[in-house]
Amino acid sequence: MTDWHDHIVIGPIVLPMAMAAAMLLFDERRRVLKGVMSLVAMTAILAMALILLDESASGETARVYRLGDWAAPYGIVLVADRLSTLMVALTSVLGGCALVFALARWDRAGPRFHAIFLLLVMGVNGAFLTGDLFNLFVFFEIMLAASYGLVLHGSGEARIKAGLGYIAVNLTASLLFLIGVALIYGVTGTLNMADLVARIPAIPDADRGLFHAGAAILGVAFLVKCAMWPLGLWLPPTYAAASAPAAAVFAILSKVGVYVVMRLGLLLFGAGAGASAGFGGAWLLVGGLATIAFGTAGLLAARDLSRAAAYAVMVSSGTVLAILGSGHPDALAGAIFYMVGSTLACGALFLVGEILQRSQEADADTGRAVFDDEYHDPFDDEERNEPGLVIPAAVAAVAGAFLVCTLMVAGLPPLAGFVGKLAMMDALMQVGDTAAWWIIALLSLSSLGALIGLVRLGIRAIWATEGDRPPFVVGAAEFAGLGVLLAACVLLAIFGNAGVLYAQHTAEWLARPEAYANAVLAGDGR
Amino acid sequence: MKEIVLALAIGVLSASGTWLLLRPRTFQVIMGLSLLSYAVNIFIFSMGRLKTAAPPVTGTGAEDVAAYADPTPQALVLTAIVISFALTALFLVVLLASRGVTGSDHVDGREPQE
C-alpha cells in the first residue's frame, strides 16, 4: 500500500469530493474557474476509471482496497471488480459529456451546479466501488442528496413540484434501505458483502425467514431507485422536469439501483447460498417484464422527448431486471452490454430532446428563482444572451444525433443497442423456456414501440414545422458533449466484439460469488 | 418487558408515520417522514440486541464477548440519524419553496377540486 498506483481505486471517490469542497471556497461568479475545475476532475476520474477497467479486463480477480489497511470483514474495503469498474467508467463518460453540455448554458441556471454535480459523481462512484452494505447506504445518500439539488437546478414550478415527490419517495426508500440493512445485520452479524456470502449458507432455518424479509425490504429500496413497475411511477415526471444535463446524468442513477440488485442478488443468492439460492428471482422477472411493458406504453404515449427518454430509462432498467430474474448467465452477459449502450443512449436522448424542444418553446429558459439573492448574478443577463455558436447545417447534425439515439434505444442495427439485444435473445432462445419466450416477445415489442414513439416525436420536432420556427441554436460545448456521447455509442458498436467478450467474462465472474469472497477475505485479490 | 415497550414504540411510531406520509398536506408528509425515521433509528438500535448497563467496548485480554453491547448498531444509528436529519431539513426547504411558488401546501401543488 505504498505505491501510488495502489490508491487509484479510491481516486474516483476522493477526487470529486476534494474538488467540490475546494470549489465552494470560490465566489459563484468565477464560473470559468469552476468549469475548468470540474472538467479537470472529470477527466482525471475518466483516466483512473480507464486504468481500472484495463486492469480488470486483463485479470481474473477483483482489486481490493483496504482503508487504513484494516483487513475485511472488520475494516472497510473498496472492491474494484469487472462489474464495478465498468460502471465507474460508464459514469465518467456519461458524467463528463453531461458536464461539457452544461458548460454552454445550463450551469448558469442556478447556484453551485458544479459542486453538486461532482458530489453526485462521488456518490455514484462510491456506491459502485464499496464492499459493504452500510457504506453503500452512505454513498447512496450522498448521491441522493446531490440529486435532490440537481433536480431542482434551474428552479421553476415544474421542477419544484416534481422534486417534492421525488424527494419524498426517495426518503421513504432510504428508510426501507435502513430497515433491510438492520435486519440483515441482526441475523448475520455482518455487513461486509464478502463475509455475507460465507455466512448465508450457515443461517439457522429459524432465522432464514427474517433474513429473507430483510433482503426483500432492502431489495424494494433499490427497485424504487431503478424504477421497477409499480415502484417507479415517480421517475418519468421527475426526469422530464429536470434540466437536460441533470436528467442525462440521472440516467446512471437508476443504473445504480440495477447494479446493486445485480451485485447483491448474484452474490448473496447464488448457487452456493444453500436454501436461499435464487431468492427473489421470480419477482425480478415479473417486475422487469411489467416495467418493459409499462415503459413501452409510456414511450408511445409521450408527447415530448424528455418524457420519452425517461420512459426509455425505465425500459432499459426493466430489461436488465427481467434478464437477471430469469437467471441465465449467457443472457446476463448480453444484458450487461445492453445496459452500457442503453444508458449512454438515454443520456444522449435527454440532451438531444432539450435542443429540439428549445426551439419549440420560446421561453423554455429557466423559470422563477426560489432564492433571488443567490440566484441573481450581476453578469448573468449579459452572459445568458451570448448566442451559442450557430453550427452550419445544425439541423442535419441534430437530426443525425437524434437518429443515432433512436437506433440505440430501439435496438436496431447497425449500432450497439442491436448487438446487446441480439446477444440476450440468442442466449434466451437456447434456453427456450416459457420465461425466455416472454422476455423475447416483450423485448421485440418494446423495440417496435420505441421506434414508433421516437420516430413520431422526431418527425414532429424536425420536419413538421408549424410556421416560422427559429433555427436550432447549438452551443459549441453542447455539440461537443453530445458528440462525444454519440461517438461512444458508435465505438461500442465498432468494438462490439471486445465489449461482448468483456461482458461475458463479467457474467462468468458474477456467477462465482465465492471467488469474490476469497478476493476480499482471503487476500486473493490484487 | 423492555422488549414489549420497545416493539410498541417502534410500531406506534411507524404506523403513525405511514399514515401521515399518505396525507395530502406537505407538513403532514414531513412529520410522517420524521416519525418513520425515529422508528427506523430505534429499530436499527434494537438489532444489536437489548442489554442493560453493558459496556460497548471490551477491555484487554480474553473476556466474554456476550457480556458487552454490540457497538456496530450504535455507530450505524448515529450515521442514520445525521443523514435523515440533514435530508429532512433539505426537504423542508423544498416544501417551503413549493408553498411559495404554487401558493398551496397540497402535495400536488394545487388545491383539490371540490
XYZ file of C-alpha atoms in Angstrom:
640
model
C 0.000 0.000 0.000
C 2.807 2.436 -0.652
C 2.799 2.623 -4.413
C 0.623 5.491 -5.768
C -0.803 3.017 -8.202
C -2.472 1.114 -5.359
C -4.519 4.144 -4.448
C -6.217 4.578 -7.810
C -9.253 2.679 -6.565
C -10.209 5.403 -4.124
C -9.451 8.210 -6.583
C -12.895 8.323 -8.247
C -14.370 8.976 -4.778
C -11.835 11.289 -3.141
C -11.067 13.492 -6.132
C -14.625 14.758 -6.820
C -15.167 15.259 -3.082
C -11.990 17.343 -2.724
C -12.748 19.328 -5.877
C -16.327 20.008 -4.802
C -15.139 21.190 -1.394
C -12.453 23.400 -2.911
C -14.963 24.869 -5.328
C -17.227 26.083 -2.535
C -14.441 28.435 -1.466
C -14.738 30.457 -4.658
C -17.364 33.006 -5.477
C -20.268 31.914 -7.677
C -19.263 34.449 -10.317
C -16.000 32.687 -11.116
C -17.732 30.350 -13.458
C -14.829 29.752 -15.795
C -12.611 28.647 -12.939
C -15.306 26.314 -11.626
C -15.956 24.916 -15.069
C -12.248 24.216 -15.558
C -12.005 22.593 -12.109
C -14.894 20.220 -12.770
C -13.572 19.406 -16.224
C -10.156 18.581 -14.777
C -11.783 16.415 -12.098
C -13.961 14.546 -14.579
C -11.044 13.987 -16.970
C -8.900 12.627 -14.140
C -11.734 10.346 -13.000
C -12.169 9.087 -16.545
C -8.424 8.346 -16.765
C -8.493 6.466 -13.441
C -11.609 4.560 -14.480
C -9.962 3.520 -17.740
C -6.821 2.319 -15.925
C -9.025 0.264 -13.565
C -11.070 -1.060 -16.479
C -7.930 -2.085 -18.333
C -6.630 -3.888 -15.260
C -9.848 -5.743 -14.527
C -10.135 -6.728 -18.208
C -6.772 -8.481 -18.019
C -7.093 -10.012 -14.549
C -9.280 -12.789 -13.234
C -9.874 -11.435 -9.748
C -11.020 -8.255 -8.050
C -8.870 -5.457 -6.814
C -9.384 -4.853 -3.108
C -8.501 -1.584 -1.395
C -8.413 -1.746 2.390
C -8.951 1.643 4.004
C -6.455 2.170 6.793
C -5.112 -1.297 5.948
C -7.627 -2.952 8.256
C -8.460 -6.381 6.918
C -12.048 -7.229 5.956
C -14.546 -8.002 7.438
C -13.596 -5.617 10.265
C -12.193 -2.859 8.113
C -13.876 -1.006 5.290
C -12.999 -2.201 1.825
C -13.456 -0.910 -1.672
C -13.723 -3.618 -4.298
C -12.989 -2.897 -7.943
C -14.017 -5.932 -9.953
C -15.136 -6.226 -13.569
C -18.673 -5.016 -12.983
C -17.890 -2.098 -10.683
C -15.041 -0.730 -12.832
C -17.265 -0.960 -15.899
C -19.932 1.059 -14.107
C -17.401 3.654 -12.888
C -16.102 4.059 -16.436
C -19.668 4.412 -17.718
C -20.378 7.081 -15.082
C -17.317 9.084 -16.003
C -18.084 9.023 -19.738
C -21.730 9.985 -19.262
C -20.966 12.474 -16.481
C -18.151 14.092 -18.440
C -20.342 14.569 -21.513
C -23.251 15.946 -19.470
C -20.844 18.361 -17.775
C -19.463 19.630 -21.095
C -23.034 20.048 -22.332
C -23.918 22.019 -19.219
C -20.964 24.383 -19.641
C -22.677 26.017 -22.615
C -25.640 27.334 -20.681
C -27.178 25.200 -18.001
C -24.510 25.660 -15.335
C -25.653 29.279 -15.060
C -29.247 28.355 -14.304
C -28.718 28.110 -10.546
C -26.159 28.258 -7.774
C -23.352 25.756 -7.172
C -24.066 23.491 -10.115
C -20.521 22.205 -10.388
C -20.077 21.314 -6.725
C -23.389 19.435 -6.614
C -22.562 17.676 -9.864
C -19.205 16.455 -8.563
C -20.761 15.276 -5.297
C -23.266 13.276 -7.320
C -20.403 11.658 -9.240
C -18.683 10.918 -5.930
C -21.773 9.216 -4.525
C -22.343 7.155 -7.658
C -18.714 6.006 -7.849
C -18.702 5.181 -4.150
C -21.874 3.107 -4.483
C -20.250 1.131 -7.293
C -16.942 0.555 -5.516
C -17.939 -0.093 -1.922
C -17.682 -3.564 -0.446
C -20.107 -3.304 2.454
C -23.760 -2.524 2.897
C -23.544 0.382 5.273
C -21.092 2.329 3.166
C -23.389 1.593 0.296
C -26.095 3.394 2.285
C -23.829 6.357 2.966
C -22.764 6.722 -0.672
C -26.361 6.210 -1.758
C -27.426 9.101 0.467
C -24.632 11.344 -0.831
C -25.760 10.549 -4.336
C -29.428 11.183 -3.482
C -28.738 14.427 -1.623
C -26.794 15.721 -4.625
C -29.547 14.558 -6.958
C -32.143 16.491 -4.924
C -30.052 19.572 -5.598
C -29.682 18.783 -9.289
C -33.350 18.020 -9.868
C -34.180 21.492 -8.576
C -31.392 23.051 -10.618
C -32.839 25.777 -12.783
C -35.811 26.131 -10.419
C -39.295 26.811 -11.742
C -42.661 25.485 -10.656
C -42.498 22.219 -12.623
C -39.140 21.258 -11.119
C -40.174 22.092 -7.570
C -43.387 20.088 -7.870
C -41.564 17.129 -9.397
C -38.733 17.472 -6.897
C -41.131 17.358 -3.953
C -42.468 13.969 -4.989
C -39.017 12.699 -5.922
C -37.524 13.607 -2.540
C -40.472 12.144 -0.587
C -40.278 8.842 -2.472
C -36.526 8.551 -2.090
C -36.511 9.475 1.606
C -39.044 6.711 2.197
C -36.959 4.288 0.138
C -33.900 5.208 2.214
C -35.801 4.273 5.368
C -36.622 0.888 3.829
C -32.921 0.555 2.974
C -32.044 1.074 6.654
C -34.644 -1.436 7.849
C -33.267 -4.013 5.402
C -29.666 -3.389 6.427
C -30.574 -3.595 10.124
C -32.438 -6.896 9.667
C -29.551 -8.422 7.730
C -27.124 -7.288 10.408
C -29.387 -8.598 13.138
C -29.473 -12.069 11.562
C -25.948 -12.475 10.216
C -23.896 -10.107 12.370
C -22.002 -8.639 9.430
C -22.491 -6.054 6.724
C -19.479 -6.876 4.593
C -20.751 -8.312 1.304
C -17.992 -10.915 1.030
C -18.488 -12.012 4.626
C -22.222 -12.355 3.989
C -21.511 -14.766 1.115
C -19.740 -17.053 3.562
C -22.343 -16.757 6.321
C -25.590 -17.164 4.401
C -25.493 -20.970 3.978
C -24.981 -21.279 7.752
C -28.003 -19.219 8.814
C -30.239 -21.385 11.027
C -33.586 -22.282 9.478
C -35.474 -20.401 12.186
C -33.734 -17.144 11.184
C -33.789 -17.621 7.443
C -37.245 -16.112 7.014
C -36.134 -12.987 8.830
C -33.054 -12.774 6.644
C -35.178 -13.100 3.521
C -37.507 -10.390 4.817
C -34.509 -8.118 5.338
C -33.152 -8.841 1.871
C -36.575 -8.240 0.329
C -37.029 -4.896 2.097
C -33.524 -3.909 1.029
C -34.384 -5.005 -2.494
C -37.517 -2.833 -2.533
C -35.366 0.203 -1.740
C -33.207 -0.461 -4.807
C -36.135 -1.386 -7.004
C -37.643 2.007 -6.203
C -34.374 3.518 -7.386
C -34.264 1.523 -10.621
C -37.948 2.324 -11.190
C -39.384 -1.168 -11.417
C -43.132 -1.074 -12.045
C -45.123 -0.259 -9.863
C -42.436 1.340 -7.707
C -41.114 3.610 -10.450
C -44.049 5.867 -11.249
C -42.095 8.788 -9.799
C -39.417 8.577 -12.485
C -40.982 9.972 -15.697
C -42.300 13.276 -14.281
C -39.078 13.877 -12.335
C -36.654 13.153 -15.159
C -38.803 15.044 -17.651
C -38.855 18.113 -15.398
C -35.136 18.108 -14.585
C -32.755 20.237 -16.639
C -31.209 18.335 -19.561
C -27.672 17.735 -18.226
C -29.098 16.710 -14.849
C -31.535 14.298 -16.492
C -28.727 12.872 -18.630
C -26.629 12.079 -15.590
C -29.733 10.752 -13.774
C -29.788 8.005 -16.405
C -26.894 6.464 -14.473
C -28.708 6.904 -11.148
C -31.331 4.318 -11.990
C -28.485 2.054 -13.109
C -27.034 2.311 -9.598
C -30.202 0.583 -8.411
C -29.859 -2.038 -11.142
C -26.190 -2.509 -10.279
C -26.904 -3.116 -6.600
C -29.719 -5.572 -7.337
C -27.384 -7.403 -9.707
C -24.441 -7.374 -7.324
C -26.320 -8.412 -4.177
C -28.694 -10.767 -5.975
C -25.893 -12.765 -7.551
C -23.576 -12.512 -4.575
C -25.985 -13.406 -1.782
C -28.410 -15.693 -3.601
C -26.112 -17.542 -5.983
C -25.954 -21.304 -6.311
C -23.824 -21.670 -3.167
C -26.336 -19.963 -0.857
C -28.000 -23.191 0.269
C -31.706 -22.769 0.986
C -31.559 -19.128 -0.069
C -30.341 -19.761 -3.627
C -32.305 -17.931 -6.287
C -34.348 -15.914 -3.772
C -36.451 -13.202 -5.399
C -35.724 -14.252 -8.990
C -39.363 -14.701 -9.933
C -40.240 -11.243 -8.567
C -37.484 -9.629 -10.606
C -38.610 -11.467 -13.729
C -42.268 -10.462 -13.430
C -41.456 -6.943 -12.260
C -38.931 -6.484 -15.049
C -41.394 -7.644 -17.692
C -44.089 -5.339 -16.312
C -41.580 -2.468 -16.345
C -40.726 -3.107 -20.012
C -44.436 -3.138 -20.890
C -45.191 0.000 -18.877
C -42.151 1.850 -20.228
C -43.032 0.971 -23.825
C -46.625 2.118 -23.369
C -45.291 5.336 -21.849
C -42.900 5.838 -24.750
C -45.777 5.510 -27.197
C -47.910 7.942 -25.217
C -45.180 10.525 -24.542
C -45.771 13.932 -26.062
C -42.299 15.323 -25.671
C -38.809 13.930 -25.983
C -37.599 14.301 -22.416
C -40.586 12.290 -21.179
C -39.945 9.699 -23.878
C -36.320 9.487 -22.746
C -37.489 8.975 -19.155
C -39.624 6.023 -20.253
C -36.650 4.698 -22.233
C -34.684 4.688 -18.961
C -37.456 2.545 -17.426
C -37.427 0.112 -20.356
C -33.665 -0.218 -20.049
C -33.842 -0.947 -16.289
C -36.732 -3.365 -16.789
C -34.842 -5.322 -19.432
C -31.822 -5.900 -17.212
C -34.033 -6.803 -14.219
C -36.040 -9.326 -16.243
C -32.871 -10.992 -17.557
C -31.443 -11.022 -14.054
C -34.626 -12.645 -12.766
C -34.537 -15.300 -15.472
C -31.122 -16.331 -14.141
C -29.312 -17.311 -17.350
C -25.629 -16.302 -17.207
C -25.254 -16.028 -21.005
C -28.249 -13.739 -21.287
C -26.838 -11.704 -18.408
C -23.706 -11.036 -20.467
C -25.903 -9.576 -23.198
C -27.810 -7.553 -20.612
C -24.610 -6.031 -19.206
C -23.519 -4.984 -22.692
C -27.017 -3.670 -23.417
C -27.063 -1.708 -20.154
C -23.894 0.223 -21.082
C -25.189 1.145 -24.524
C -28.708 1.995 -23.440
C -27.527 4.186 -20.562
C -25.367 6.240 -22.912
C -28.219 6.440 -25.422
C -30.826 7.518 -22.843
C -28.439 10.217 -21.596
C -27.897 11.433 -25.158
C -31.634 11.397 -25.812
C -32.242 13.806 -22.913
C -29.636 16.173 -24.385
C -30.994 15.968 -27.960
C -34.522 16.352 -26.651
C -33.613 19.556 -24.873
C -32.052 21.021 -28.042
C -35.119 20.137 -30.106
C -37.602 21.382 -27.510
C -35.671 24.591 -27.049
C -36.723 25.763 -30.463
C -40.331 24.723 -29.903
C -40.850 26.617 -26.688
C -39.922 30.248 -26.957
C -39.290 30.713 -23.262
C -38.031 27.296 -22.330
C -35.460 29.184 -20.342
C -35.143 28.968 -16.607
C -38.211 29.674 -14.526
C -38.524 31.756 -11.438
C -35.830 31.750 -8.842
C -36.531 30.495 -5.368
C -33.748 32.383 -3.707
C -33.429 35.643 -5.561
C -30.300 36.754 -3.773
C -28.455 33.541 -4.524
C -29.768 33.206 -7.984
C -29.077 36.636 -9.250
C -25.715 37.184 -10.761
C -24.651 40.627 -11.995
C -23.020 39.074 -15.045
C -25.873 36.734 -15.588
C -28.011 38.552 -18.115
C -25.094 39.639 -20.202
C -23.790 36.093 -20.412
C -27.090 34.392 -20.883
C -27.692 36.413 -24.022
C -24.394 35.429 -25.549
C -25.533 33.459 -28.578
C -24.367 29.894 -28.934
C -22.192 29.160 -31.908
C -24.536 28.517 -34.814
C -23.111 25.423 -36.389
C -23.713 25.277 -40.126
C -26.256 22.694 -41.054
C -27.224 22.425 -37.383
C -30.468 20.777 -38.353
C -28.631 17.955 -40.081
C -26.311 17.478 -37.124
C -29.122 17.483 -34.543
C -31.237 15.193 -36.685
C -28.255 12.857 -37.105
C -27.773 12.788 -33.347
C -31.453 12.014 -32.902
C -31.168 9.187 -35.427
C -28.286 7.597 -33.518
C -30.244 7.840 -30.232
C -33.345 6.295 -31.800
C -31.390 3.376 -33.274
C -29.667 2.780 -29.929
C -32.818 2.968 -27.805
C -34.900 0.860 -30.196
C -32.031 -1.625 -30.562
C -31.823 -1.626 -34.346
C -28.765 -2.469 -36.434
C -26.071 -1.340 -37.007
C -25.500 0.167 -33.551
C -24.667 -1.340 -30.169
C -28.261 -1.485 -28.937
C -28.847 -4.188 -31.527
C -25.733 -6.137 -30.523
C -26.874 -6.206 -26.888
C -30.448 -7.230 -27.692
C -29.235 -9.888 -30.134
C -26.875 -11.336 -27.527
C -29.721 -11.510 -24.971
C -32.206 -13.025 -27.396
C -29.691 -15.538 -28.743
C -28.915 -16.804 -25.243
C -32.616 -16.903 -24.312
C -33.567 -18.867 -27.417
C -31.052 -21.542 -26.496
C -32.720 -21.848 -23.098
C -36.172 -21.767 -24.637
C -38.365 -21.978 -21.507
C -41.591 -20.003 -21.059
C -39.926 -17.116 -19.235
C -37.336 -16.808 -22.007
C -40.013 -16.541 -24.689
C -41.897 -13.932 -22.668
C -38.749 -11.822 -22.426
C -38.022 -12.229 -26.148
C -41.587 -11.233 -27.070
C -41.579 -8.171 -24.832
C -38.098 -7.101 -25.957
C -39.191 -7.218 -29.593
C -42.404 -5.326 -28.841
C -40.519 -2.710 -26.848
C -38.145 -2.188 -29.793
C -41.112 -1.625 -32.067
C -42.804 0.660 -29.556
C -39.656 2.718 -29.020
C -39.179 3.038 -32.770
C -42.753 4.197 -33.411
C -42.795 6.580 -30.466
C -39.428 8.181 -31.167
C -39.930 8.446 -34.936
C -43.253 10.180 -34.371
C -41.690 12.663 -31.948
C -38.744 13.153 -34.299
C -40.956 13.919 -37.289
C -42.882 16.428 -35.253
C -39.754 18.124 -33.928
C -37.592 18.131 -37.044
C -39.788 18.011 -40.140
C -43.285 19.165 -39.254
C -42.577 22.859 -38.874
C -45.548 24.999 -37.997
C -44.948 28.439 -39.404
C -41.568 30.084 -38.917
C -39.674 28.268 -36.255
C -36.345 29.751 -35.167
C -33.403 27.602 -36.337
C -31.699 25.223 -33.936
C -29.026 27.026 -31.996
C -26.481 24.640 -30.593
C -23.651 25.879 -28.436
C -20.206 24.559 -29.320
C -19.855 22.961 -25.885
C -23.296 21.386 -26.182
C -22.368 19.956 -29.510
C -19.069 18.640 -28.154
C -20.721 16.909 -25.176
C -23.409 15.351 -27.301
C -20.915 14.382 -29.996
C -18.619 12.538 -27.607
C -21.581 10.691 -26.091
C -22.778 9.585 -29.520
C -19.228 8.712 -30.568
C -19.084 6.443 -27.518
C -22.271 4.714 -28.732
C -20.755 4.221 -32.184
C -17.441 2.993 -30.741
C -19.374 0.495 -28.658
C -20.729 -0.946 -31.897
C -17.370 -0.909 -33.703
C -15.603 -2.634 -30.806
C -18.697 -4.703 -30.070
C -16.725 -7.931 -30.062
C -14.370 -6.800 -27.294
C -17.323 -5.352 -25.397
C -19.375 -8.547 -25.540
C -16.335 -10.590 -24.504
C -15.797 -8.304 -21.519
C -19.478 -8.642 -20.605
C -19.259 -12.441 -20.886
C -16.265 -12.549 -18.562
C -18.123 -10.253 -16.189
C -21.151 -12.554 -16.155
C -18.879 -15.558 -15.502
C -17.173 -13.699 -12.673
C -20.531 -12.711 -11.169
C -21.621 -16.348 -11.205
C -18.793 -17.208 -8.800
C -19.566 -15.362 -5.548
C -17.027 -17.479 -3.673
C -14.266 -16.012 -5.858
C -15.410 -12.525 -4.827
C -15.454 -13.583 -1.162
C -11.967 -15.070 -1.420
C -10.621 -11.966 -3.122
C -11.872 -9.772 -0.272
C -11.407 -12.029 2.751
C -8.546 -14.382 1.920
C -6.420 -11.821 0.136
C -6.702 -13.466 -3.283
C -7.414 -10.068 -4.814
C -4.912 -7.622 -6.101
C -40.883 -6.248 29.455
C -38.450 -3.818 27.823
C -38.788 -5.730 24.543
C -42.542 -5.132 24.509
C -42.151 -1.442 25.267
C -39.593 -1.077 22.500
C -41.662 -3.040 19.985
C -44.747 -0.954 20.826
C -42.772 2.261 20.422
C -41.478 1.214 17.010
C -44.924 0.024 15.945
C -46.780 3.159 17.039
C -44.176 5.468 15.512
C -44.098 3.685 12.170
C -47.887 3.303 11.974
C -48.475 7.000 12.647
C -45.593 7.882 10.338
C -47.018 5.835 7.486
C -50.470 7.341 7.963
C -49.104 10.874 7.975
C -46.909 10.153 4.952
C -50.011 9.345 2.934
C -51.818 12.567 3.896
C -52.287 15.318 1.295
C -50.600 18.257 3.076
C -46.833 18.700 2.814
C -46.467 19.438 6.524
C -48.118 16.120 7.362
C -45.767 14.380 4.941
C -42.676 15.796 6.595
C -43.987 14.908 10.071
C -44.653 11.395 8.795
C -41.136 11.095 7.443
C -39.691 12.289 10.747
C -41.742 9.796 12.772
C -40.773 6.996 10.402
C -37.120 7.863 10.710
C -37.397 7.762 14.532
C -38.977 4.323 14.268
C -36.214 3.137 11.948
C -33.494 4.519 14.202
C -34.845 2.679 17.233
C -35.210 -0.427 15.098
C -31.560 -0.331 13.993
C -30.528 0.147 17.602
C -32.563 -2.848 18.712
C -30.870 -5.066 16.121
C -27.782 -5.064 18.358
C -29.953 -6.879 20.967
C -31.183 -5.195 24.114
C -28.787 -5.112 27.030
C -28.850 -3.053 30.200
C -25.708 -1.444 31.581
C -23.372 -3.380 29.291
C -20.229 -1.503 28.169
C -19.812 -1.193 24.393
C -16.046 -1.713 24.192
C -14.178 -4.721 25.549
C -11.045 -4.340 27.589
C -7.796 -6.248 27.079
C -7.460 -9.998 27.307
C -9.913 -12.800 26.683
C -13.292 -11.887 28.037
C -16.839 -13.000 27.451
C -17.971 -11.028 24.404
C -21.620 -11.760 25.184
C -21.413 -9.502 28.240
C -20.848 -6.442 26.078
C -23.216 -4.354 23.997
C -22.745 -4.529 20.235
C -21.139 -1.214 19.192
C -21.845 -1.551 15.452
C -25.586 -0.721 15.505
C -24.790 2.272 17.696
C -22.381 3.533 15.057
C -24.901 2.789 12.334
C -27.738 4.568 14.072
C -25.601 7.645 14.624
C -24.890 7.863 10.894
C -28.539 7.235 10.068
C -29.713 9.980 12.461
C -27.336 12.537 10.980
C -28.285 11.695 7.404
C -32.038 11.626 7.962
C -31.866 14.869 9.948
C -29.983 16.637 7.165
C -32.259 15.338 4.447
C -35.394 16.239 6.388
C -34.069 19.789 6.661
C -33.482 19.810 2.914
C -36.979 18.510 2.300
C -38.346 21.279 4.494
C -36.703 23.869 2.232
C -38.212 22.302 -0.891
C -41.570 22.179 0.865
C -41.394 25.895 1.622
C -40.300 26.626 -1.936
C -43.253 24.643 -3.230
C -45.606 26.570 -0.941
C -44.106 29.820 -2.148
C -44.223 29.013 -5.848
C -47.590 27.284 -6.078
C -49.406 29.091 -3.279
C -50.726 25.805 -1.904
C -49.463 23.353 0.684
C -51.059 20.395 -1.085
C -48.558 17.765 -2.273
C -49.822 18.158 -5.845
C -49.170 21.881 -5.723
C -52.849 22.761 -6.208
C -55.993 22.519 -4.140
C -58.175 19.506 -4.973
C -61.407 20.164 -6.845
C -64.413 20.136 -4.574
